[in-house]
């Protein structure tokens, strides 16, 4: 029985260490974000006035609850900047996701149909850019999309355009950047679901009189849907909160919520507003994140 | 059934061109003699020489490597614990909360992770510097390690552990003698992933770093904001080269052990 | 048949070994009303069983019958919810697996992929703190026993399936455990290799004088290797006996049907004629005779008569009028197996009966064909009366 108590203690310790870490560095910080989003901004360091003073005890806490300040959230709805940057974030991320799906599906499909021996190499080629710095990959497009950049040089050299295109510092550039940076996140889950598909299903369909293009729509596409959903969420969720891409490739009029949060925090030094933006951003992402986590959990159960 | 035809090859060629041409342009123009980054003016390595004189950038690189090494190591230990808890502990009270906390950093926008950690540091008056960045990186990379180790643990044949115990090996010792050596490639992969993610991170580091702890991405970012420069091209080329070498070396070394493992497992199953 | 082969294997020495018939013999292993539940399902349901030293015992049943759980209770990977597991008279229910003098050969072999063959075999002795020289000597001895000399330095993945199986066996034998547990040890081998390995296993068990408990779903395998067989169904032990007892005197329709081929006649017990029970078949109304044996049922009760195909006679001509248990029908199917043919006969009431006949003569004159009218019969001693 002593060994049983030992294993129970061991279990507790094994759960306890990571649980403590996650509480301290994930749960508590987010609670602080929520708290500060309900605070008054002041020009000081730190630039906010705490609503709760934990040292004052429970009575003070209860009293403070009575005068919580939802001004920041009201403020978010009155200033059109915030609403517009939300809508613009979702529009840009959504459009980019659709483009990535259109670009990524053929690539994943071709990979899954490639000779078995070369497939690991192809997967590695898709993953490799992911391992090289994100910042550098975005930076690379600054040189390509600039007014005197490689794209305009190439198009001008081919005689396709007479005037250089202004792509850098537009929403188009931001979308190109997102498509480029997040393409592997779409291709890999798509490839995974296409690769494990039993090709004899297509043979069976053909045997039963289904022409190849119909077999693609009736068999291949439905079976790859889990990969499609996973890929879209994997791209859409981080793209909505993206900061680096709109900052480097977008113009001053490119509105994305991550960028707004950043400038609220670093330029305007308004921590409560930045926190309120963060809270609302996360609330907006709760649904896709929830779907994604649900899928992950199901996937893990299925692998078991 | 359908052959791998010209269409497939064309699609792959176009896809990989899209993925690699931008990076190649950065690499090629790092050897450009001209400061004008889009006009080729002959081969030169002068920007690499200039890099060596750029102490700011070198200092930042040193800080980044330190942060990445320390945070990846801690994240590997914690991430492995998380994976063991998630795979082996079945249902326990608070499991849903636990797993939500594990997956949260994976899907939370970086700006939120960065902001929330900074606010934590301010709230407890923790001076920002090397350790604040490192702890932040541990937190957001341990989830990735957990995912990698978790998928390996799920496919792990539990009867290996039972066999060891059956032959007289106590449970804790079984973990170190049997389980750990077998899942080691996943731990190494997790460590490398954590290391690269840390090395690559701009947003979280921007929030959580302080004076004296400027990381390489922060340094590069402040230079990049001013526009494309051949010096940054050179720095990028070095980074790309290092990462490519590391990835190739790693995949070659694990490919062998992975093939062996799969063969062993398949052999046992048939 | 199994007994005949055993005699040949063991050098023609007939083994008189039946401690279970001796009331004074103390069992090595005792399951005492053991129950193990997983959720609402009782994987093992009140099983009591004695296994004796030097016995080769087989737990037989379909997948999910609880045989593996029973073995894992013995190895210590599961703890009983009720009842006790005793080894050498001591309750070991609470002893963790690494402290039990019992070793197991896993169905997947569970060879440590990161260790050489020799290191795998040495693992158990090392854990027991044997001195190095003794460990090395033991590894050599074990490699020789399973005929793998010279392969000690290989890694498991460099071996064939049969070789891996031998390593697993050697590893589980290395500590000379009191009991060796074998979980479907031959499931991964092809038929021919499986048969060879079965004989080898019997030989090793006899040589080492150890107690073996094997779990299998293959009735032929159980009958070949085991001294006694325990047939399991839904967590319960249905019958325990020697292979011949299980085959010739099954105690239930389940056992009769699971072991070998059988035709079952359902009927009502009408009475007795000395040792012979008179049973009126439900579907046809025919009166059948079978030895009553130990089955106790009152007249009017529903009973079954089980007849093995090889114990039924099949004839293209009508049988003499004094023949007992005569039935007729048309040949529905013939399975030609080379050494014998099995006839599936459709009776007028729509039921089927199987009879097999050795092909003593060559094919040229096979008198019975498809759709032929045939007569079947079986001796009262060939039928087994079953009450459940």
mmCIF file with all atom_site columns, N, CA and C in Angstrom, chain A residues 11 14-15 21 25 29 33 106 124-125 128-129 131 133-136 139-140 148 150 153 180 237 243 247 262 265 271 278 293 300, chain B residues 11 18-20 23 26 29 38 81 89 103 107 112 115-116 118-119 138-139 150 154 196 200 206 217 221 225 228-229 233 236 243 251:
data_model
loop_
_atom_site.group_PDB
_atom_site.id
_atom_site.type_symbol
_atom_site.label_atom_id
_atom_site.label_alt_id
_atom_site.label_comp_id
_atom_site.label_asym_id
_atom_site.label_entity_id
_atom_site.label_seq_id
_atom_site.pdbx_PDB_ins_code
_atom_site.Cartn_x
_atom_site.Cartn_y
_atom_site.Cartn_z
_atom_site.occupancy
_atom_site.B_iso_or_equiv
_atom_site.pdbx_formal_charge
_atom_site.auth_seq_id
_atom_site.auth_comp_id
_atom_site.auth_asym_id
_atom_site.auth_atom_id
_atom_site.pdbx_PDB_model_num
ATOM 1   N N  . UNK A 1 11  ? 2.336   11.015 -9.108  1.00 0.00 ? 11  UNK A N  1
ATOM 2   C CA . UNK A 1 11  ? 1.375   11.557 -10.076 1.00 0.00 ? 11  UNK A CA 1
ATOM 3   C C  . UNK A 1 11  ? 1.111   13.020 -9.823  1.00 0.00 ? 11  UNK A C  1
ATOM 4   N N  . UNK A 1 14  ? 3.968   15.103 -10.869 1.00 0.00 ? 14  UNK A N  1
ATOM 5   C CA . UNK A 1 14  ? 4.100   15.183 -12.326 1.00 0.00 ? 14  UNK A CA 1
ATOM 6   C C  . UNK A 1 14  ? 3.073   16.143 -12.904 1.00 0.00 ? 14  UNK A C  1
ATOM 7   N N  . UNK A 1 15  ? 1.855   16.113 -12.363 1.00 0.00 ? 15  UNK A N  1
ATOM 8   C CA . UNK A 1 15  ? 0.839   17.053 -12.861 1.00 0.00 ? 15  UNK A CA 1
ATOM 9   C C  . UNK A 1 15  ? 1.146   18.446 -12.329 1.00 0.00 ? 15  UNK A C  1
ATOM 10  N N  . UNK A 1 21  ? 3.273   25.906 -13.632 1.00 0.00 ? 21  UNK A N  1
ATOM 11  C CA . UNK A 1 21  ? 3.889   26.765 -14.641 1.00 0.00 ? 21  UNK A CA 1
ATOM 12  C C  . UNK A 1 21  ? 2.814   27.390 -15.539 1.00 0.00 ? 21  UNK A C  1
ATOM 13  N N  . UNK A 1 25  ? 2.095   31.326 -15.858 1.00 0.00 ? 25  UNK A N  1
ATOM 14  C CA . UNK A 1 25  ? 2.513   32.046 -17.060 1.00 0.00 ? 25  UNK A CA 1
ATOM 15  C C  . UNK A 1 25  ? 1.457   32.101 -18.159 1.00 0.00 ? 25  UNK A C  1
ATOM 16  N N  . UNK A 1 29  ? -1.384  35.649 -16.219 1.00 0.00 ? 29  UNK A N  1
ATOM 17  C CA . UNK A 1 29  ? -1.194  36.811 -17.103 1.00 0.00 ? 29  UNK A CA 1
ATOM 18  C C  . UNK A 1 29  ? -2.471  37.211 -17.823 1.00 0.00 ? 29  UNK A C  1
ATOM 19  N N  . UNK A 1 33  ? -4.525  40.716 -17.849 1.00 0.00 ? 33  UNK A N  1
ATOM 20  C CA . UNK A 1 33  ? -4.954  41.465 -19.033 1.00 0.00 ? 33  UNK A CA 1
ATOM 21  C C  . UNK A 1 33  ? -6.410  41.897 -18.872 1.00 0.00 ? 33  UNK A C  1
ATOM 22  N N  . UNK A 1 106 ? -3.805  21.981 -54.569 1.00 0.00 ? 106 UNK A N  1
ATOM 23  C CA . UNK A 1 106 ? -3.109  21.261 -55.647 1.00 0.00 ? 106 UNK A CA 1
ATOM 24  C C  . UNK A 1 106 ? -1.723  20.781 -55.236 1.00 0.00 ? 106 UNK A C  1
ATOM 25  N N  . UNK A 1 124 ? 9.724   17.572 -46.460 1.00 0.00 ? 124 UNK A N  1
ATOM 26  C CA . UNK A 1 124 ? 10.803  18.352 -45.870 1.00 0.00 ? 124 UNK A CA 1
ATOM 27  C C  . UNK A 1 124 ? 10.957  19.687 -46.600 1.00 0.00 ? 124 UNK A C  1
ATOM 28  N N  . UNK A 1 125 ? 10.783  19.657 -47.926 1.00 0.00 ? 125 UNK A N  1
ATOM 29  C CA . UNK A 1 125 ? 10.903  20.898 -48.692 1.00 0.00 ? 125 UNK A CA 1
ATOM 30  C C  . UNK A 1 125 ? 9.801   21.896 -48.313 1.00 0.00 ? 125 UNK A C  1
ATOM 31  N N  . UNK A 1 128 ? 10.858  23.106 -44.610 1.00 0.00 ? 128 UNK A N  1
ATOM 32  C CA . UNK A 1 128 ? 12.122  23.829 -44.469 1.00 0.00 ? 128 UNK A CA 1
ATOM 33  C C  . UNK A 1 128 ? 11.943  25.349 -44.353 1.00 0.00 ? 128 UNK A C  1
ATOM 34  N N  . UNK A 1 129 ? 11.143  25.995 -45.229 1.00 0.00 ? 129 UNK A N  1
ATOM 35  C CA . UNK A 1 129 ? 10.981  27.453 -45.086 1.00 0.00 ? 129 UNK A CA 1
ATOM 36  C C  . UNK A 1 129 ? 10.421  27.834 -43.732 1.00 0.00 ? 129 UNK A C  1
ATOM 37  N N  . UNK A 1 131 ? 11.191  26.588 -40.962 1.00 0.00 ? 131 UNK A N  1
ATOM 38  C CA . UNK A 1 131 ? 12.280  26.627 -39.984 1.00 0.00 ? 131 UNK A CA 1
ATOM 39  C C  . UNK A 1 131 ? 13.147  27.871 -40.160 1.00 0.00 ? 131 UNK A C  1
ATOM 40  N N  . UNK A 1 133 ? 13.799  31.856 -40.561 1.00 0.00 ? 133 UNK A N  1
ATOM 41  C CA . UNK A 1 133 ? 13.165  32.944 -39.831 1.00 0.00 ? 133 UNK A CA 1
ATOM 42  C C  . UNK A 1 133 ? 11.960  33.526 -40.566 1.00 0.00 ? 133 UNK A C  1
ATOM 43  N N  . UNK A 1 134 ? 10.884  33.629 -39.819 1.00 0.00 ? 134 UNK A N  1
ATOM 44  C CA . UNK A 1 134 ? 9.655   34.249 -40.282 1.00 0.00 ? 134 UNK A CA 1
ATOM 45  C C  . UNK A 1 134 ? 9.917   35.686 -40.733 1.00 0.00 ? 134 UNK A C  1
ATOM 46  N N  . UNK A 1 135 ? 10.647  36.391 -39.898 1.00 0.00 ? 135 UNK A N  1
ATOM 47  C CA . UNK A 1 135 ? 10.960  37.788 -40.169 1.00 0.00 ? 135 UNK A CA 1
ATOM 48  C C  . UNK A 1 135 ? 11.682  37.925 -41.504 1.00 0.00 ? 135 UNK A C  1
ATOM 49  N N  . UNK A 1 136 ? 12.634  37.020 -41.743 1.00 0.00 ? 136 UNK A N  1
ATOM 50  C CA . UNK A 1 136 ? 13.410  37.091 -42.987 1.00 0.00 ? 136 UNK A CA 1
ATOM 51  C C  . UNK A 1 136 ? 12.514  36.806 -44.189 1.00 0.00 ? 136 UNK A C  1
ATOM 52  N N  . UNK A 1 139 ? 10.545  39.810 -44.809 1.00 0.00 ? 139 UNK A N  1
ATOM 53  C CA . UNK A 1 139 ? 11.494  40.818 -45.307 1.00 0.00 ? 139 UNK A CA 1
ATOM 54  C C  . UNK A 1 139 ? 11.799  40.597 -46.786 1.00 0.00 ? 139 UNK A C  1
ATOM 55  N N  . UNK A 1 140 ? 11.917  39.324 -47.176 1.00 0.00 ? 140 UNK A N  1
ATOM 56  C CA . UNK A 1 140 ? 12.238  39.008 -48.571 1.00 0.00 ? 140 UNK A CA 1
ATOM 57  C C  . UNK A 1 140 ? 11.212  39.640 -49.512 1.00 0.00 ? 140 UNK A C  1
ATOM 58  N N  . UNK A 1 148 ? 10.704  49.677 -56.955 1.00 0.00 ? 148 UNK A N  1
ATOM 59  C CA . UNK A 1 148 ? 11.840  49.314 -57.813 1.00 0.00 ? 148 UNK A CA 1
ATOM 60  C C  . UNK A 1 148 ? 12.268  47.869 -57.544 1.00 0.00 ? 148 UNK A C  1
ATOM 61  N N  . UNK A 1 150 ? 11.952  43.441 -57.409 1.00 0.00 ? 150 UNK A N  1
ATOM 62  C CA . UNK A 1 150 ? 12.157  42.398 -58.426 1.00 0.00 ? 150 UNK A CA 1
ATOM 63  C C  . UNK A 1 150 ? 10.913  42.166 -59.272 1.00 0.00 ? 150 UNK A C  1
ATOM 64  N N  . UNK A 1 153 ? 10.548  44.924 -61.809 1.00 0.00 ? 153 UNK A N  1
ATOM 65  C CA . UNK A 1 153 ? 11.641  44.761 -62.788 1.00 0.00 ? 153 UNK A CA 1
ATOM 66  C C  . UNK A 1 153 ? 11.308  43.664 -63.774 1.00 0.00 ? 153 UNK A C  1
ATOM 67  N N  . UNK A 1 180 ? 2.175   33.563 -48.390 1.00 0.00 ? 180 UNK A N  1
ATOM 68  C CA . UNK A 1 180 ? 3.518   32.989 -48.443 1.00 0.00 ? 180 UNK A CA 1
ATOM 69  C C  . UNK A 1 180 ? 3.916   32.367 -47.103 1.00 0.00 ? 180 UNK A C  1
ATOM 70  N N  . UNK A 1 237 ? -6.523  31.563 -37.738 1.00 0.00 ? 237 UNK A N  1
ATOM 71  C CA . UNK A 1 237 ? -6.403  32.034 -36.355 1.00 0.00 ? 237 UNK A CA 1
ATOM 72  C C  . UNK A 1 237 ? -5.171  32.932 -36.157 1.00 0.00 ? 237 UNK A C  1
ATOM 73  N N  . UNK A 1 243 ? 0.960   40.577 -36.658 1.00 0.00 ? 243 UNK A N  1
ATOM 74  C CA . UNK A 1 243 ? 1.500   41.935 -36.515 1.00 0.00 ? 243 UNK A CA 1
ATOM 75  C C  . UNK A 1 243 ? 2.615   42.219 -37.517 1.00 0.00 ? 243 UNK A C  1
ATOM 76  N N  . UNK A 1 247 ? 2.746   45.140 -40.545 1.00 0.00 ? 247 UNK A N  1
ATOM 77  C CA . UNK A 1 247 ? 3.646   46.226 -40.193 1.00 0.00 ? 247 UNK A CA 1
ATOM 78  C C  . UNK A 1 247 ? 4.706   46.437 -41.272 1.00 0.00 ? 247 UNK A C  1
ATOM 79  N N  . UNK A 1 262 ? -0.488  46.674 -30.952 1.00 0.00 ? 262 UNK A N  1
ATOM 80  C CA . UNK A 1 262 ? 0.931   46.999 -30.802 1.00 0.00 ? 262 UNK A CA 1
ATOM 81  C C  . UNK A 1 262 ? 1.114   48.511 -30.665 1.00 0.00 ? 262 UNK A C  1
ATOM 82  N N  . UNK A 1 265 ? -0.129  49.977 -27.537 1.00 0.00 ? 265 UNK A N  1
ATOM 83  C CA . UNK A 1 265 ? 0.722   49.650 -26.398 1.00 0.00 ? 265 UNK A CA 1
ATOM 84  C C  . UNK A 1 265 ? 2.045   50.409 -26.447 1.00 0.00 ? 265 UNK A C  1
ATOM 85  N N  . UNK A 1 271 ? -2.156  51.231 -21.897 1.00 0.00 ? 271 UNK A N  1
ATOM 86  C CA . UNK A 1 271 ? -2.221  49.798 -21.598 1.00 0.00 ? 271 UNK A CA 1
ATOM 87  C C  . UNK A 1 271 ? -3.643  49.293 -21.434 1.00 0.00 ? 271 UNK A C  1
ATOM 88  N N  . UNK A 1 278 ? -6.958  43.264 -26.725 1.00 0.00 ? 278 UNK A N  1
ATOM 89  C CA . UNK A 1 278 ? -6.551  41.866 -26.618 1.00 0.00 ? 278 UNK A CA 1
ATOM 90  C C  . UNK A 1 278 ? -7.716  40.984 -26.207 1.00 0.00 ? 278 UNK A C  1
ATOM 91  N N  . UNK A 1 293 ? -9.573  23.084 -31.244 1.00 0.00 ? 293 UNK A N  1
ATOM 92  C CA . UNK A 1 293 ? -9.211  22.236 -30.097 1.00 0.00 ? 293 UNK A CA 1
ATOM 93  C C  . UNK A 1 293 ? -10.046 20.971 -30.065 1.00 0.00 ? 293 UNK A C  1
ATOM 94  N N  . UNK A 1 300 ? -6.564  13.055 -31.498 1.00 0.00 ? 300 UNK A N  1
ATOM 95  C CA . UNK A 1 300 ? -5.702  12.343 -30.560 1.00 0.00 ? 300 UNK A CA 1
ATOM 96  C C  . UNK A 1 300 ? -6.395  11.097 -30.041 1.00 0.00 ? 300 UNK A C  1
ATOM 97  N N  . UNK B 2 11  ? 2.635   21.486 -60.903 1.00 0.00 ? 11  UNK B N  1
ATOM 98  C CA . UNK B 2 11  ? 2.086   22.082 -59.677 1.00 0.00 ? 11  UNK B CA 1
ATOM 99  C C  . UNK B 2 11  ? 3.162   22.164 -58.597 1.00 0.00 ? 11  UNK B C  1
ATOM 100 N N  . UNK B 2 18  ? 7.461   29.232 -55.653 1.00 0.00 ? 18  UNK B N  1
ATOM 101 C CA . UNK B 2 18  ? 6.848   30.273 -54.841 1.00 0.00 ? 18  UNK B CA 1
ATOM 102 C C  . UNK B 2 18  ? 7.472   30.299 -53.442 1.00 0.00 ? 18  UNK B C  1
ATOM 103 N N  . UNK B 2 19  ? 7.727   29.086 -52.890 1.00 0.00 ? 19  UNK B N  1
ATOM 104 C CA . UNK B 2 19  ? 8.266   29.014 -51.539 1.00 0.00 ? 19  UNK B CA 1
ATOM 105 C C  . UNK B 2 19  ? 9.737   29.443 -51.474 1.00 0.00 ? 19  UNK B C  1
ATOM 106 N N  . UNK B 2 20  ? 10.485  29.115 -52.518 1.00 0.00 ? 20  UNK B N  1
ATOM 107 C CA . UNK B 2 20  ? 11.938  29.274 -52.386 1.00 0.00 ? 20  UNK B CA 1
ATOM 108 C C  . UNK B 2 20  ? 12.532  30.481 -53.081 1.00 0.00 ? 20  UNK B C  1
ATOM 109 N N  . UNK B 2 23  ? 13.366  33.521 -50.861 1.00 0.00 ? 23  UNK B N  1
ATOM 110 C CA . UNK B 2 23  ? 14.514  33.285 -49.984 1.00 0.00 ? 23  UNK B CA 1
ATOM 111 C C  . UNK B 2 23  ? 15.814  33.332 -50.785 1.00 0.00 ? 23  UNK B C  1
ATOM 112 N N  . UNK B 2 26  ? 17.042  36.780 -51.480 1.00 0.00 ? 26  UNK B N  1
ATOM 113 C CA . UNK B 2 26  ? 17.743  37.364 -50.326 1.00 0.00 ? 26  UNK B CA 1
ATOM 114 C C  . UNK B 2 26  ? 19.176  36.865 -50.291 1.00 0.00 ? 26  UNK B C  1
ATOM 115 N N  . UNK B 2 29  ? 21.291  38.309 -53.322 1.00 0.00 ? 29  UNK B N  1
ATOM 116 C CA . UNK B 2 29  ? 21.618  39.733 -53.238 1.00 0.00 ? 29  UNK B CA 1
ATOM 117 C C  . UNK B 2 29  ? 22.423  40.088 -52.001 1.00 0.00 ? 29  UNK B C  1
ATOM 118 N N  . UNK B 2 38  ? 18.370  46.093 -55.374 1.00 0.00 ? 38  UNK B N  1
ATOM 119 C CA . UNK B 2 38  ? 17.706  45.387 -56.465 1.00 0.00 ? 38  UNK B CA 1
ATOM 120 C C  . UNK B 2 38  ? 18.485  45.499 -57.774 1.00 0.00 ? 38  UNK B C  1
ATOM 121 N N  . UNK B 2 81  ? 6.858   16.497 -19.574 1.00 0.00 ? 81  UNK B N  1
ATOM 122 C CA . UNK B 2 81  ? 5.970   16.221 -18.441 1.00 0.00 ? 81  UNK B CA 1
ATOM 123 C C  . UNK B 2 81  ? 4.510   16.374 -18.861 1.00 0.00 ? 81  UNK B C  1
ATOM 124 N N  . UNK B 2 89  ? -2.132  9.800  -17.968 1.00 0.00 ? 89  UNK B N  1
ATOM 125 C CA . UNK B 2 89  ? -2.833  9.923  -16.695 1.00 0.00 ? 89  UNK B CA 1
ATOM 126 C C  . UNK B 2 89  ? -4.327  9.724  -16.820 1.00 0.00 ? 89  UNK B C  1
ATOM 127 N N  . UNK B 2 103 ? -2.830  24.067 -24.655 1.00 0.00 ? 103 UNK B N  1
ATOM 128 C CA . UNK B 2 103 ? -3.024  24.422 -26.064 1.00 0.00 ? 103 UNK B CA 1
ATOM 129 C C  . UNK B 2 103 ? -3.188  25.923 -26.280 1.00 0.00 ? 103 UNK B C  1
ATOM 130 N N  . UNK B 2 107 ? -2.501  28.641 -29.953 1.00 0.00 ? 107 UNK B N  1
ATOM 131 C CA . UNK B 2 107 ? -3.460  29.311 -30.821 1.00 0.00 ? 107 UNK B CA 1
ATOM 132 C C  . UNK B 2 107 ? -3.633  30.788 -30.477 1.00 0.00 ? 107 UNK B C  1
ATOM 133 N N  . UNK B 2 112 ? -1.052  38.843 -27.939 1.00 0.00 ? 112 UNK B N  1
ATOM 134 C CA . UNK B 2 112 ? -1.735  38.670 -26.651 1.00 0.00 ? 112 UNK B CA 1
ATOM 135 C C  . UNK B 2 112 ? -0.815  37.980 -25.653 1.00 0.00 ? 112 UNK B C  1
ATOM 136 N N  . UNK B 2 115 ? 1.777   40.551 -24.601 1.00 0.00 ? 115 UNK B N  1
ATOM 137 C CA . UNK B 2 115 ? 1.197   41.586 -23.741 1.00 0.00 ? 115 UNK B CA 1
ATOM 138 C C  . UNK B 2 115 ? 0.908   41.035 -22.351 1.00 0.00 ? 115 UNK B C  1
ATOM 139 N N  . UNK B 2 116 ? 0.286   39.852 -22.292 1.00 0.00 ? 116 UNK B N  1
ATOM 140 C CA . UNK B 2 116 ? -0.132  39.327 -20.991 1.00 0.00 ? 116 UNK B CA 1
ATOM 141 C C  . UNK B 2 116 ? 1.084   39.008 -20.122 1.00 0.00 ? 116 UNK B C  1
ATOM 142 N N  . UNK B 2 118 ? 4.042   40.447 -20.307 1.00 0.00 ? 118 UNK B N  1
ATOM 143 C CA . UNK B 2 118 ? 4.628   41.704 -19.861 1.00 0.00 ? 118 UNK B CA 1
ATOM 144 C C  . UNK B 2 118 ? 3.866   42.250 -18.656 1.00 0.00 ? 118 UNK B C  1
ATOM 145 N N  . UNK B 2 119 ? 2.534   42.210 -18.754 1.00 0.00 ? 119 UNK B N  1
ATOM 146 C CA . UNK B 2 119 ? 1.740   42.745 -17.655 1.00 0.00 ? 119 UNK B CA 1
ATOM 147 C C  . UNK B 2 119 ? 1.982   41.953 -16.377 1.00 0.00 ? 119 UNK B C  1
ATOM 148 N N  . UNK B 2 138 ? 9.889   29.889 -22.878 1.00 0.00 ? 138 UNK B N  1
ATOM 149 C CA . UNK B 2 138 ? 9.567   28.551 -22.344 1.00 0.00 ? 138 UNK B CA 1
ATOM 150 C C  . UNK B 2 138 ? 8.065   28.335 -22.432 1.00 0.00 ? 138 UNK B C  1
ATOM 151 N N  . UNK B 2 139 ? 7.313   29.342 -22.011 1.00 0.00 ? 139 UNK B N  1
ATOM 152 C CA . UNK B 2 139 ? 5.863   29.193 -21.933 1.00 0.00 ? 139 UNK B CA 1
ATOM 153 C C  . UNK B 2 139 ? 5.243   28.941 -23.302 1.00 0.00 ? 139 UNK B C  1
ATOM 154 N N  . UNK B 2 150 ? 3.880   14.119 -27.302 1.00 0.00 ? 150 UNK B N  1
ATOM 155 C CA . UNK B 2 150 ? 2.589   13.454 -27.122 1.00 0.00 ? 150 UNK B CA 1
ATOM 156 C C  . UNK B 2 150 ? 2.316   12.483 -28.271 1.00 0.00 ? 150 UNK B C  1
ATOM 157 N N  . UNK B 2 154 ? 1.833   8.443  -27.831 1.00 0.00 ? 154 UNK B N  1
ATOM 158 C CA . UNK B 2 154 ? 0.596   7.746  -28.165 1.00 0.00 ? 154 UNK B CA 1
ATOM 159 C C  . UNK B 2 154 ? 0.904   6.476  -28.954 1.00 0.00 ? 154 UNK B C  1
ATOM 160 N N  . UNK B 2 196 ? 14.265  26.819 -32.440 1.00 0.00 ? 196 UNK B N  1
ATOM 161 C CA . UNK B 2 196 ? 14.039  27.665 -33.622 1.00 0.00 ? 196 UNK B CA 1
ATOM 162 C C  . UNK B 2 196 ? 12.923  28.667 -33.380 1.00 0.00 ? 196 UNK B C  1
ATOM 163 N N  . UNK B 2 200 ? 13.377  32.690 -33.529 1.00 0.00 ? 200 UNK B N  1
ATOM 164 C CA . UNK B 2 200 ? 12.621  33.353 -34.581 1.00 0.00 ? 200 UNK B CA 1
ATOM 165 C C  . UNK B 2 200 ? 11.663  34.406 -34.041 1.00 0.00 ? 200 UNK B C  1
ATOM 166 N N  . UNK B 2 206 ? 9.658   41.287 -28.096 1.00 0.00 ? 206 UNK B N  1
ATOM 167 C CA . UNK B 2 206 ? 9.546   42.746 -28.055 1.00 0.00 ? 206 UNK B CA 1
ATOM 168 C C  . UNK B 2 206 ? 8.828   43.202 -26.801 1.00 0.00 ? 206 UNK B C  1
ATOM 169 N N  . UNK B 2 217 ? 16.027  38.966 -33.594 1.00 0.00 ? 217 UNK B N  1
ATOM 170 C CA . UNK B 2 217 ? 14.877  39.451 -34.365 1.00 0.00 ? 217 UNK B CA 1
ATOM 171 C C  . UNK B 2 217 ? 14.525  40.904 -34.057 1.00 0.00 ? 217 UNK B C  1
ATOM 172 N N  . UNK B 2 221 ? 14.585  43.537 -36.911 1.00 0.00 ? 221 UNK B N  1
ATOM 173 C CA . UNK B 2 221 ? 13.322  44.229 -37.166 1.00 0.00 ? 221 UNK B CA 1
ATOM 174 C C  . UNK B 2 221 ? 13.533  45.739 -37.212 1.00 0.00 ? 221 UNK B C  1
ATOM 175 N N  . UNK B 2 225 ? 12.735  47.796 -40.656 1.00 0.00 ? 225 UNK B N  1
ATOM 176 C CA . UNK B 2 225 ? 11.702  48.838 -40.756 1.00 0.00 ? 225 UNK B CA 1
ATOM 177 C C  . UNK B 2 225 ? 12.178  49.996 -41.618 1.00 0.00 ? 225 UNK B C  1
ATOM 178 N N  . UNK B 2 228 ? 15.032  47.653 -47.113 1.00 0.00 ? 228 UNK B N  1
ATOM 179 C CA . UNK B 2 228 ? 15.891  46.524 -47.444 1.00 0.00 ? 228 UNK B CA 1
ATOM 180 C C  . UNK B 2 228 ? 17.340  46.982 -47.450 1.00 0.00 ? 228 UNK B C  1
ATOM 181 N N  . UNK B 2 229 ? 18.205  46.194 -46.814 1.00 0.00 ? 229 UNK B N  1
ATOM 182 C CA . UNK B 2 229 ? 19.626  46.552 -46.845 1.00 0.00 ? 229 UNK B CA 1
ATOM 183 C C  . UNK B 2 229 ? 20.458  45.301 -47.074 1.00 0.00 ? 229 UNK B C  1
ATOM 184 N N  . UNK B 2 233 ? 20.494  41.328 -45.636 1.00 0.00 ? 233 UNK B N  1
ATOM 185 C CA . UNK B 2 233 ? 20.519  40.167 -46.527 1.00 0.00 ? 233 UNK B CA 1
ATOM 186 C C  . UNK B 2 233 ? 21.609  39.191 -46.105 1.00 0.00 ? 233 UNK B C  1
ATOM 187 N N  . UNK B 2 236 ? 20.673  37.465 -42.876 1.00 0.00 ? 236 UNK B N  1
ATOM 188 C CA . UNK B 2 236 ? 19.632  36.480 -43.146 1.00 0.00 ? 236 UNK B CA 1
ATOM 189 C C  . UNK B 2 236 ? 20.217  35.233 -43.785 1.00 0.00 ? 236 UNK B C  1
ATOM 190 N N  . UNK B 2 243 ? 20.248  27.214 -40.249 1.00 0.00 ? 243 UNK B N  1
ATOM 191 C CA . UNK B 2 243 ? 19.033  26.439 -40.001 1.00 0.00 ? 243 UNK B CA 1
ATOM 192 C C  . UNK B 2 243 ? 18.917  25.286 -40.991 1.00 0.00 ? 243 UNK B C  1
ATOM 193 N N  . UNK B 2 251 ? 17.358  15.664 -39.841 1.00 0.00 ? 251 UNK B N  1
ATOM 194 C CA . UNK B 2 251 ? 16.438  14.723 -40.492 1.00 0.00 ? 251 UNK B CA 1
ATOM 195 C C  . UNK B 2 251 ? 17.197  13.499 -41.003 1.00 0.00 ? 251 UNK B C  1
#
